[in-house]
PDB file of C-alpha atoms in Angstrom:
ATOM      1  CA  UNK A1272      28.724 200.318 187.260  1.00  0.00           C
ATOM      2  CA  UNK A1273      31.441 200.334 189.910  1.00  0.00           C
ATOM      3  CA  UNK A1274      33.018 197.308 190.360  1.00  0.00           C
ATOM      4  CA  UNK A1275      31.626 194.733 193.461  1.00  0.00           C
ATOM      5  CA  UNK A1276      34.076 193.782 196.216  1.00  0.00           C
ATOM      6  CA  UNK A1277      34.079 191.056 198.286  1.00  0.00           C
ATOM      7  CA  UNK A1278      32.874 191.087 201.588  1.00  0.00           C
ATOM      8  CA  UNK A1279      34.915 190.393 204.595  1.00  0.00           C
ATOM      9  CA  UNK A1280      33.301 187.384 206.984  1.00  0.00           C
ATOM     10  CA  UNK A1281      33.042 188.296 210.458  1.00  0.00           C
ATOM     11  CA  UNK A1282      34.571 184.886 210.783  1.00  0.00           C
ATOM     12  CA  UNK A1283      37.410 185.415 208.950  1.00  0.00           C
ATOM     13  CA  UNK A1284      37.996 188.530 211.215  1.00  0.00           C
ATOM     14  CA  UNK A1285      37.679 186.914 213.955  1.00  0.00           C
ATOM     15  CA  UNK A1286      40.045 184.114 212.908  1.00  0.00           C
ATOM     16  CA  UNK A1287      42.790 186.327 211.716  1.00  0.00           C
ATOM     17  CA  UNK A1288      43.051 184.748 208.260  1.00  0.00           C
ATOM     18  CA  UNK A1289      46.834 184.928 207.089  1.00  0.00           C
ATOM     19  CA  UNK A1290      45.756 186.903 204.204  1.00  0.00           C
ATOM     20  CA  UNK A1291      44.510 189.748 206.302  1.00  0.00           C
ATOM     21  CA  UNK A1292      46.988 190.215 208.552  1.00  0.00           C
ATOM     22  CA  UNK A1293      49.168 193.165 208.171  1.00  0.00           C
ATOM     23  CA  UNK A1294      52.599 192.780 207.242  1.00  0.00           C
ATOM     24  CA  UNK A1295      55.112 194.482 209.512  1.00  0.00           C
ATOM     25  CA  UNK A1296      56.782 197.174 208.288  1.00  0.00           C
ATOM     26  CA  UNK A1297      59.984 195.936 209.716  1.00  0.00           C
ATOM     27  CA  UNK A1298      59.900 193.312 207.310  1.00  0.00           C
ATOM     28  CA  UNK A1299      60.981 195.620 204.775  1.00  0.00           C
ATOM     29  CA  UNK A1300      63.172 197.237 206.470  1.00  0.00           C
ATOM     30  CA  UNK A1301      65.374 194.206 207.179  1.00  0.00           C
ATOM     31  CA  UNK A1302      65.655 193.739 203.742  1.00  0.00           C
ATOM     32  CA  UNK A1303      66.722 196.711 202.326  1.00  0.00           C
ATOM     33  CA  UNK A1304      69.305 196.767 205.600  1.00  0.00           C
ATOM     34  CA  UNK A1305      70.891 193.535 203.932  1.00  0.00           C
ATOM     35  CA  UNK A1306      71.372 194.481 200.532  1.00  0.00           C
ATOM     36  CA  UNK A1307      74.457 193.350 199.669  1.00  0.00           C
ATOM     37  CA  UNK A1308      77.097 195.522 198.531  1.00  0.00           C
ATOM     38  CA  UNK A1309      81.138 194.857 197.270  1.00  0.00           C
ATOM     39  CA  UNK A1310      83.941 196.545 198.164  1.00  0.00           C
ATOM     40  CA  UNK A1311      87.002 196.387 196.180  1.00  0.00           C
ATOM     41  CA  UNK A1312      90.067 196.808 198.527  1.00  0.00           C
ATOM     42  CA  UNK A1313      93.645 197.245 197.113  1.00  0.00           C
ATOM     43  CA  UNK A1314      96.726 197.353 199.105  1.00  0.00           C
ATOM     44  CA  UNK A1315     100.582 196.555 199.257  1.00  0.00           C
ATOM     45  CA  UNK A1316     100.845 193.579 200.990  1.00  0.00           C
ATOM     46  CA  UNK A1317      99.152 190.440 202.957  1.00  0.00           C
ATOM     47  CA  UNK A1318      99.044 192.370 206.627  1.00  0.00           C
ATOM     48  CA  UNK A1319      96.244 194.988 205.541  1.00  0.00           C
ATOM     49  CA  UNK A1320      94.461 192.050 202.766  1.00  0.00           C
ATOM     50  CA  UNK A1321      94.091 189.663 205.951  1.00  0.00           C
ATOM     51  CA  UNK A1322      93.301 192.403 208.401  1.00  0.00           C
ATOM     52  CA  UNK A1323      90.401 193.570 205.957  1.00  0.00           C
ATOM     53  CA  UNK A1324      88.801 190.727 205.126  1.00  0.00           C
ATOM     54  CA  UNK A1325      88.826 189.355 209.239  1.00  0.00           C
ATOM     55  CA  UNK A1326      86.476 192.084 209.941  1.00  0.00           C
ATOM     56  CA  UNK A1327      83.027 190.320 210.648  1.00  0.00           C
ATOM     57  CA  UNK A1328      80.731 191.930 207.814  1.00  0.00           C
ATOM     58  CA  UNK A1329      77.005 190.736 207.177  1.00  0.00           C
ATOM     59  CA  UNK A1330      75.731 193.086 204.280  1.00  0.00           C
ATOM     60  CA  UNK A1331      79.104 193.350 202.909  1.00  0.00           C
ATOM     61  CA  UNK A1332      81.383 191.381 200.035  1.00  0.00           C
ATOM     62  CA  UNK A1333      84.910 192.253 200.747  1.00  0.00           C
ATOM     63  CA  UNK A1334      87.293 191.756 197.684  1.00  0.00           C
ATOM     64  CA  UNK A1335      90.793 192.493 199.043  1.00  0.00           C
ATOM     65  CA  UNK A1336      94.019 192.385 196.660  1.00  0.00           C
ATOM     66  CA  UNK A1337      97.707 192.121 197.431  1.00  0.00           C
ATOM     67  CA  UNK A1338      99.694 193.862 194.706  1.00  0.00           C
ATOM     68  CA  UNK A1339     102.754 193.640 196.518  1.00  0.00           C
ATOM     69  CA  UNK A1340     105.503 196.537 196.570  1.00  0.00           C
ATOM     70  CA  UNK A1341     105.092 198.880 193.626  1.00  0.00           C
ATOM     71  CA  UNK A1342     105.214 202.267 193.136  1.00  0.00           C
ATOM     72  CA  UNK A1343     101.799 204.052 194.683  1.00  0.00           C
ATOM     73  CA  UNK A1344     101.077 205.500 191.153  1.00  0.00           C
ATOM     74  CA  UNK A1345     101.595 201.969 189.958  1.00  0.00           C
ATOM     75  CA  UNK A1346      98.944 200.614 192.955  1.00  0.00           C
ATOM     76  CA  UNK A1347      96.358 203.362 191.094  1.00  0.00           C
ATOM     77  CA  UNK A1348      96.702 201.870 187.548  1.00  0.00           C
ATOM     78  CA  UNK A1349      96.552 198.647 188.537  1.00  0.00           C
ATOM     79  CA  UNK A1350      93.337 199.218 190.499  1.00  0.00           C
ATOM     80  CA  UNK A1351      92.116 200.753 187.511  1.00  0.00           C
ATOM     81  CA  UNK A1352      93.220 197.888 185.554  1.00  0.00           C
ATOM     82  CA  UNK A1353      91.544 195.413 187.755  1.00  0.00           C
ATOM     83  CA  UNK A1354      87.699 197.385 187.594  1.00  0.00           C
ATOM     84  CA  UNK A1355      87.971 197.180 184.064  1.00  0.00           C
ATOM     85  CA  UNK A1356      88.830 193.480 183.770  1.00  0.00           C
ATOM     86  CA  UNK A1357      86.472 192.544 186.654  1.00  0.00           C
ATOM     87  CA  UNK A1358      82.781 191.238 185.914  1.00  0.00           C
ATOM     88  CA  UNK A1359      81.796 192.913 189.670  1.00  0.00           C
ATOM     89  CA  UNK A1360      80.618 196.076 189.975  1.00  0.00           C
ATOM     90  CA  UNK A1361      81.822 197.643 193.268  1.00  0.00           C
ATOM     91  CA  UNK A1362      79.967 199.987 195.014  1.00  0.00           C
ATOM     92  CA  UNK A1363      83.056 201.384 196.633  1.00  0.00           C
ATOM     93  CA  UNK A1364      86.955 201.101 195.561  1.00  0.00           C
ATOM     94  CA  UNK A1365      89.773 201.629 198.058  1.00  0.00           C
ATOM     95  CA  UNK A1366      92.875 201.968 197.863  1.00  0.00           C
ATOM     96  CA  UNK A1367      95.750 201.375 201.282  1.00  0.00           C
ATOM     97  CA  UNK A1368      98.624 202.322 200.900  1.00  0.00           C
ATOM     98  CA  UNK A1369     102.032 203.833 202.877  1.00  0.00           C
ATOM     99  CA  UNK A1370     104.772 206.329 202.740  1.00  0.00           C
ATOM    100  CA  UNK A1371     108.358 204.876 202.199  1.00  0.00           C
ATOM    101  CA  UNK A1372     111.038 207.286 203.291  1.00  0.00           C
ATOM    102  CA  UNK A1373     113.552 205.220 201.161  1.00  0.00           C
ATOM    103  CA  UNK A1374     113.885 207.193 198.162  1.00  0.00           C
ATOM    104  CA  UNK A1375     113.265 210.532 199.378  1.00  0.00           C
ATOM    105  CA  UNK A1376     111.920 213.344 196.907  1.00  0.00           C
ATOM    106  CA  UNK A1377     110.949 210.906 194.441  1.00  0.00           C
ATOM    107  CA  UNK A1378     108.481 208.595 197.074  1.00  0.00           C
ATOM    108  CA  UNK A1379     107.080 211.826 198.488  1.00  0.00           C
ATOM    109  CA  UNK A1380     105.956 213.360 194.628  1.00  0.00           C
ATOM    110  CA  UNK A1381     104.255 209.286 194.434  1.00  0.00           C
ATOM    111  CA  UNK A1382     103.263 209.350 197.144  1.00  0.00           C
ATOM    112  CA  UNK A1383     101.634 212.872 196.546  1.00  0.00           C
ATOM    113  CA  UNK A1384     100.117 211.962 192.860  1.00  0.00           C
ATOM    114  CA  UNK A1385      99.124 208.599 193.865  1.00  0.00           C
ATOM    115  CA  UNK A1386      96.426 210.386 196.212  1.00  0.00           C
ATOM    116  CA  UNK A1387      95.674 212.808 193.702  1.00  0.00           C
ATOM    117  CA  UNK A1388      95.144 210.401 190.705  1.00  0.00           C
ATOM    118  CA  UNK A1389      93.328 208.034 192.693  1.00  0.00           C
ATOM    119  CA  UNK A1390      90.736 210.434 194.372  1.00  0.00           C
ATOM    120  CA  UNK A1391      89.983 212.356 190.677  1.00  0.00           C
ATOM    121  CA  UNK A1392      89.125 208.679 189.779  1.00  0.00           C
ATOM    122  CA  UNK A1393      86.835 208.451 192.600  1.00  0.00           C
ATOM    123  CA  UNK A1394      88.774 206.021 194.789  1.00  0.00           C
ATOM    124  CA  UNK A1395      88.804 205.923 198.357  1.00  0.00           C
ATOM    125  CA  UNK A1396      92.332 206.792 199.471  1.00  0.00           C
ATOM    126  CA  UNK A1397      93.324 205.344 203.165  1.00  0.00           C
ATOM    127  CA  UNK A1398      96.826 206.488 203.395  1.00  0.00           C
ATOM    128  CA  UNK A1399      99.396 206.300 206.231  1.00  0.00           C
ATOM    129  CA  UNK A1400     102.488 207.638 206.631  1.00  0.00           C
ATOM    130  CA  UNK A1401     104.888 206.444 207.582  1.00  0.00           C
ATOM    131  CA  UNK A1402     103.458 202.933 207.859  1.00  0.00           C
ATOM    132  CA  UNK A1403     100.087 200.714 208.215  1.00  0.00           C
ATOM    133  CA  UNK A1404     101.170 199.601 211.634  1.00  0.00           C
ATOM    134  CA  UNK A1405     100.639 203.390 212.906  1.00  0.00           C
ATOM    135  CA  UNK A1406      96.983 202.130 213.081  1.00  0.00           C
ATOM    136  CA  UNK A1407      97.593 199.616 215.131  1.00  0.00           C
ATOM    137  CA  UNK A1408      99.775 201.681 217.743  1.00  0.00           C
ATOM    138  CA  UNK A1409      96.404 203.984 217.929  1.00  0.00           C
ATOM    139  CA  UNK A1410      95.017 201.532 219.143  1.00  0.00           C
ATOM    140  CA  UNK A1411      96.725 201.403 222.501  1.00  0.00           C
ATOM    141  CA  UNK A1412      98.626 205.251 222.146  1.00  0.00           C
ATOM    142  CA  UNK A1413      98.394 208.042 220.940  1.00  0.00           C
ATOM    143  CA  UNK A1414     101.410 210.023 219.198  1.00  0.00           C
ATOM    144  CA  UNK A1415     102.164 212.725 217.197  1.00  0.00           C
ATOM    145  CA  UNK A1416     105.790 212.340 217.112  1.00  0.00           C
ATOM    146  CA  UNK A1417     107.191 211.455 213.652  1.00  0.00           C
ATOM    147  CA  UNK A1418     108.375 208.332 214.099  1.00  0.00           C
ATOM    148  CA  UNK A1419     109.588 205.857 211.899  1.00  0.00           C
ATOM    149  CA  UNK A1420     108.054 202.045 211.039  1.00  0.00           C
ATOM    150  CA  UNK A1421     110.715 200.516 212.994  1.00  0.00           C
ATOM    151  CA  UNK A1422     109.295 202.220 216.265  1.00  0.00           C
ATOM    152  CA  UNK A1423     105.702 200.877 215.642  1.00  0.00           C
ATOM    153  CA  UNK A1424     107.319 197.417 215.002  1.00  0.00           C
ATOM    154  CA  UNK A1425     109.250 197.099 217.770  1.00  0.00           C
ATOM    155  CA  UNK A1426     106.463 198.437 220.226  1.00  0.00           C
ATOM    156  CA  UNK A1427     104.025 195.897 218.501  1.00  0.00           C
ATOM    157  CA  UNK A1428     106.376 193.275 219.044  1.00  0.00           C
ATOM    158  CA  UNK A1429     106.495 193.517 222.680  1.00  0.00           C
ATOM    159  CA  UNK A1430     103.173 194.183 223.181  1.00  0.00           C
ATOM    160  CA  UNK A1431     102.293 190.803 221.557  1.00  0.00           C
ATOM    161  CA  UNK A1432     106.150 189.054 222.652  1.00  0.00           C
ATOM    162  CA  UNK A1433     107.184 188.210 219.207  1.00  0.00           C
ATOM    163  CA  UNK A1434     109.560 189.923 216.035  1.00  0.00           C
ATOM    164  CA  UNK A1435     107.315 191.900 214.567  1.00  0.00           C
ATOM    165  CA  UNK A1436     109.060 192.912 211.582  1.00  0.00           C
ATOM    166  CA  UNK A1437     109.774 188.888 210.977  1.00  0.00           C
ATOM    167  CA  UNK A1438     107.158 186.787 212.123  1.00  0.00           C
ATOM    168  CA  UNK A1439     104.369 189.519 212.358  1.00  0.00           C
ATOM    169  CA  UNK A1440     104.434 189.409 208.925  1.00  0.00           C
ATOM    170  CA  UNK A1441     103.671 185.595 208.268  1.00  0.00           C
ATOM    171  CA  UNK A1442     100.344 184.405 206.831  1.00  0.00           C
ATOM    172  CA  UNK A1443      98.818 182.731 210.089  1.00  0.00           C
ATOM    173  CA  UNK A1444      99.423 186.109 212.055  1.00  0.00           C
ATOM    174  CA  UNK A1445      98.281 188.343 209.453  1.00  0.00           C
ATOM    175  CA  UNK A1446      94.962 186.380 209.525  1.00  0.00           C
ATOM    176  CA  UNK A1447      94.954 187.185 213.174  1.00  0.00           C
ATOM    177  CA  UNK A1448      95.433 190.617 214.095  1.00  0.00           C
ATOM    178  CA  UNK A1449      92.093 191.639 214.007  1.00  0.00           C
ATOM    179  CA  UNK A1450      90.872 189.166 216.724  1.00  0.00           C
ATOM    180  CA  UNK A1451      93.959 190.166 218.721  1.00  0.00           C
ATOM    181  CA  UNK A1452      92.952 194.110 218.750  1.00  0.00           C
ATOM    182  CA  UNK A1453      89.654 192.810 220.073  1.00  0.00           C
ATOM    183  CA  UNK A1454      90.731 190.654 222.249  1.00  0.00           C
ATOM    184  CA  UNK A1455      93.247 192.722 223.871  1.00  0.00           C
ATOM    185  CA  UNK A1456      92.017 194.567 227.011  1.00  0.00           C
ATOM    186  CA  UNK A1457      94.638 197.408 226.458  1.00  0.00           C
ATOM    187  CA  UNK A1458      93.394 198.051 222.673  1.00  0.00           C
ATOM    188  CA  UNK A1459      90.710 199.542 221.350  1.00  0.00           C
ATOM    189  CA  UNK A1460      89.536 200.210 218.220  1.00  0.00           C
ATOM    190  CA  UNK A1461      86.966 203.121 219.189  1.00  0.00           C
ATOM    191  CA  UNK A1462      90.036 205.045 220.670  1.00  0.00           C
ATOM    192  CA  UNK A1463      91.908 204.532 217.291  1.00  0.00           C
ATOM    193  CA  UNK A1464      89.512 205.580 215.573  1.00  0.00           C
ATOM    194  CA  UNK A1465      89.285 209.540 217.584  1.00  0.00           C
ATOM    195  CA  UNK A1466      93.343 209.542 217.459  1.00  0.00           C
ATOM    196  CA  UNK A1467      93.391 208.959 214.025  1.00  0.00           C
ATOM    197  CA  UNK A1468      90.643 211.603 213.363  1.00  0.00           C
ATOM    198  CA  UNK A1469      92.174 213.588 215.678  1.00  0.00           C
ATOM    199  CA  UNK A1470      95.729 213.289 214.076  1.00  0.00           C
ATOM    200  CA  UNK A1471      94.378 213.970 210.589  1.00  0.00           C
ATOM    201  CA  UNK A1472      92.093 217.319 211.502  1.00  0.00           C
ATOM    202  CA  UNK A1473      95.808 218.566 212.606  1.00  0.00           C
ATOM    203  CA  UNK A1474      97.208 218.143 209.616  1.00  0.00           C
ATOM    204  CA  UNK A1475      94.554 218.106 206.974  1.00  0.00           C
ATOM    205  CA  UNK A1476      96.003 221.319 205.442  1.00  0.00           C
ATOM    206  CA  UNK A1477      99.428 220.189 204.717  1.00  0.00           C
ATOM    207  CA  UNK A1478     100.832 218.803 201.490  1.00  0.00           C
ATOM    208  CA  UNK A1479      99.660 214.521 202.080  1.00  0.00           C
ATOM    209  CA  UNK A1480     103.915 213.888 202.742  1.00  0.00           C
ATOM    210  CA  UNK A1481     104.157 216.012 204.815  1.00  0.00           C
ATOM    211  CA  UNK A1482     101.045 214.800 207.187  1.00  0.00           C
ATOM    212  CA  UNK A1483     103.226 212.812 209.695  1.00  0.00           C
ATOM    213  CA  UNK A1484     101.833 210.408 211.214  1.00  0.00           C
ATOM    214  CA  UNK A1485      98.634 210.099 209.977  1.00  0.00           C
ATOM    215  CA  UNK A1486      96.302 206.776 208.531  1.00  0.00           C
ATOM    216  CA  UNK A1487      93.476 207.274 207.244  1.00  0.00           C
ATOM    217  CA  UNK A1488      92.348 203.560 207.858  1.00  0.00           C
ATOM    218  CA  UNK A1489      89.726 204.787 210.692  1.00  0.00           C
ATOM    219  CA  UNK A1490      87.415 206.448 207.517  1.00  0.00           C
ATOM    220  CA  UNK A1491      87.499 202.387 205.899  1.00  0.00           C
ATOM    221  CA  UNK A1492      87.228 200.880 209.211  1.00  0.00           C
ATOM    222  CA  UNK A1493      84.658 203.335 209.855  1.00  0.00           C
ATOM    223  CA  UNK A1494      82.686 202.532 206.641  1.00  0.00           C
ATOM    224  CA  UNK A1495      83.121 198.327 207.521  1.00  0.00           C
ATOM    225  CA  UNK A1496      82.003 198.655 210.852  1.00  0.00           C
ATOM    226  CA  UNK A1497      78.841 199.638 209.565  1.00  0.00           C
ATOM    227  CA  UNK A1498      78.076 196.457 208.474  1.00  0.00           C
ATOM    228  CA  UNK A1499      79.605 194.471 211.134  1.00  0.00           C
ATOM    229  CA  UNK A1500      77.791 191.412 212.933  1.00  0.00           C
ATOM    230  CA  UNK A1501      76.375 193.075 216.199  1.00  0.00           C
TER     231      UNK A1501
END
């Protein structure tokens, strides 16, 4: 015999018990929107750790590491190192790093089989050359003159009336660059974003040395942004 259901009271129709209700469908939706996700991040020094982990994320763990100067290939193995020693899984891995015209032929081949290595190992590579702070000039100019770190530290130092090179680089500024960009009605992050693009469509063909200037931050700012706090 097919099995007897229960029938509905007008009353409780009327009523609108809880348990017949519909649920929103929204309901789900906001929870698979928050799943949370890590990120590892692993750069070269404390500007791009605190400028990473300032950015307002909801559905996002940011794990960013200093390792200091080393060699780029060096920067790969070590993030290699630190996945395998790590109980976190990450859902992404990045790696930021910068060209160094210092030692010539022998930075540019790093520099070259850094990217390599760490993209046949799946890593996200956001590389700049010649230096991080090019992605902070985007965000008030755009260039594509080779220029040299010094340039981007001395323009960043006037725009915000300090040395750059020296006290741009302490721990309490670090943590506030971010906010700054934000906050400053002559930046913009949206425009940094399209000259960076922009900058590395132009180039995209060359050998990664010789694609100058370039930073490929806007692809992990791009990827944070989308889960930023609205």
């Amino acid at each position: 015999m097919p099995k007897k259901t229960k029938a509905i009271k007008k009353t409780d129709v009327k009523a609108q018990k809880a348990w017949l209700k519909k649920v929103d469908a929204s309901l789900y939706q906001i929870e698979i929107k928050e799943t949370n996700k890590t990120i590892l991040i692993v750069g070269e020094g404390q500007t791009e750790k605190l400028y990473f982990e300032s950015f307002p994320v909801l559905t996002l763990t940011v794990e960013a590491i200093d390792l200091k100067g080393q060699s780029k290939l060096k920067l790969i193995e070590s993030t290699t190192s630190i996945i395998e020693n790590s109980d976190t899984k990450y859902d992404e891995v990045w790696c930021v790093f910068d060209m160094d015209f210092k030692q010539g032929e022998k930075e540019f081949s790093d520099f070259d089989n850094a990217i390599t290595k760490g993209q046949s190992l799946g890593y996200n590579i956001a590389y700049s050359n010649d230096s991080f702070e090019l992605w902070f000039y985007l965000h008030f100019n755009y260039t594509e003159q080779k220029h040299h770190r010094t340039f981007y530290y001395k323009f960043l130092g006037e725009q915000w009336n300090l040395n750059y090179e020296k006290d741009g680089k302490t721990y309490k500024f670090c943590q506030a660059i971010y906010s700054k960009l934000e906050n400053d009605e002559n930046a913009s992050q949206k425009d940094a974003i399209e000259r960076a693009e922009k900058l590395f469509k132009k180039q995209s063909d060359l050998p990664f040395h010789k694609q100058n200037p370039v930073s490929l931050v806007y692809e992990l700012v791009n990827y944070l942004n989308k889960s930023k706090r609205k």
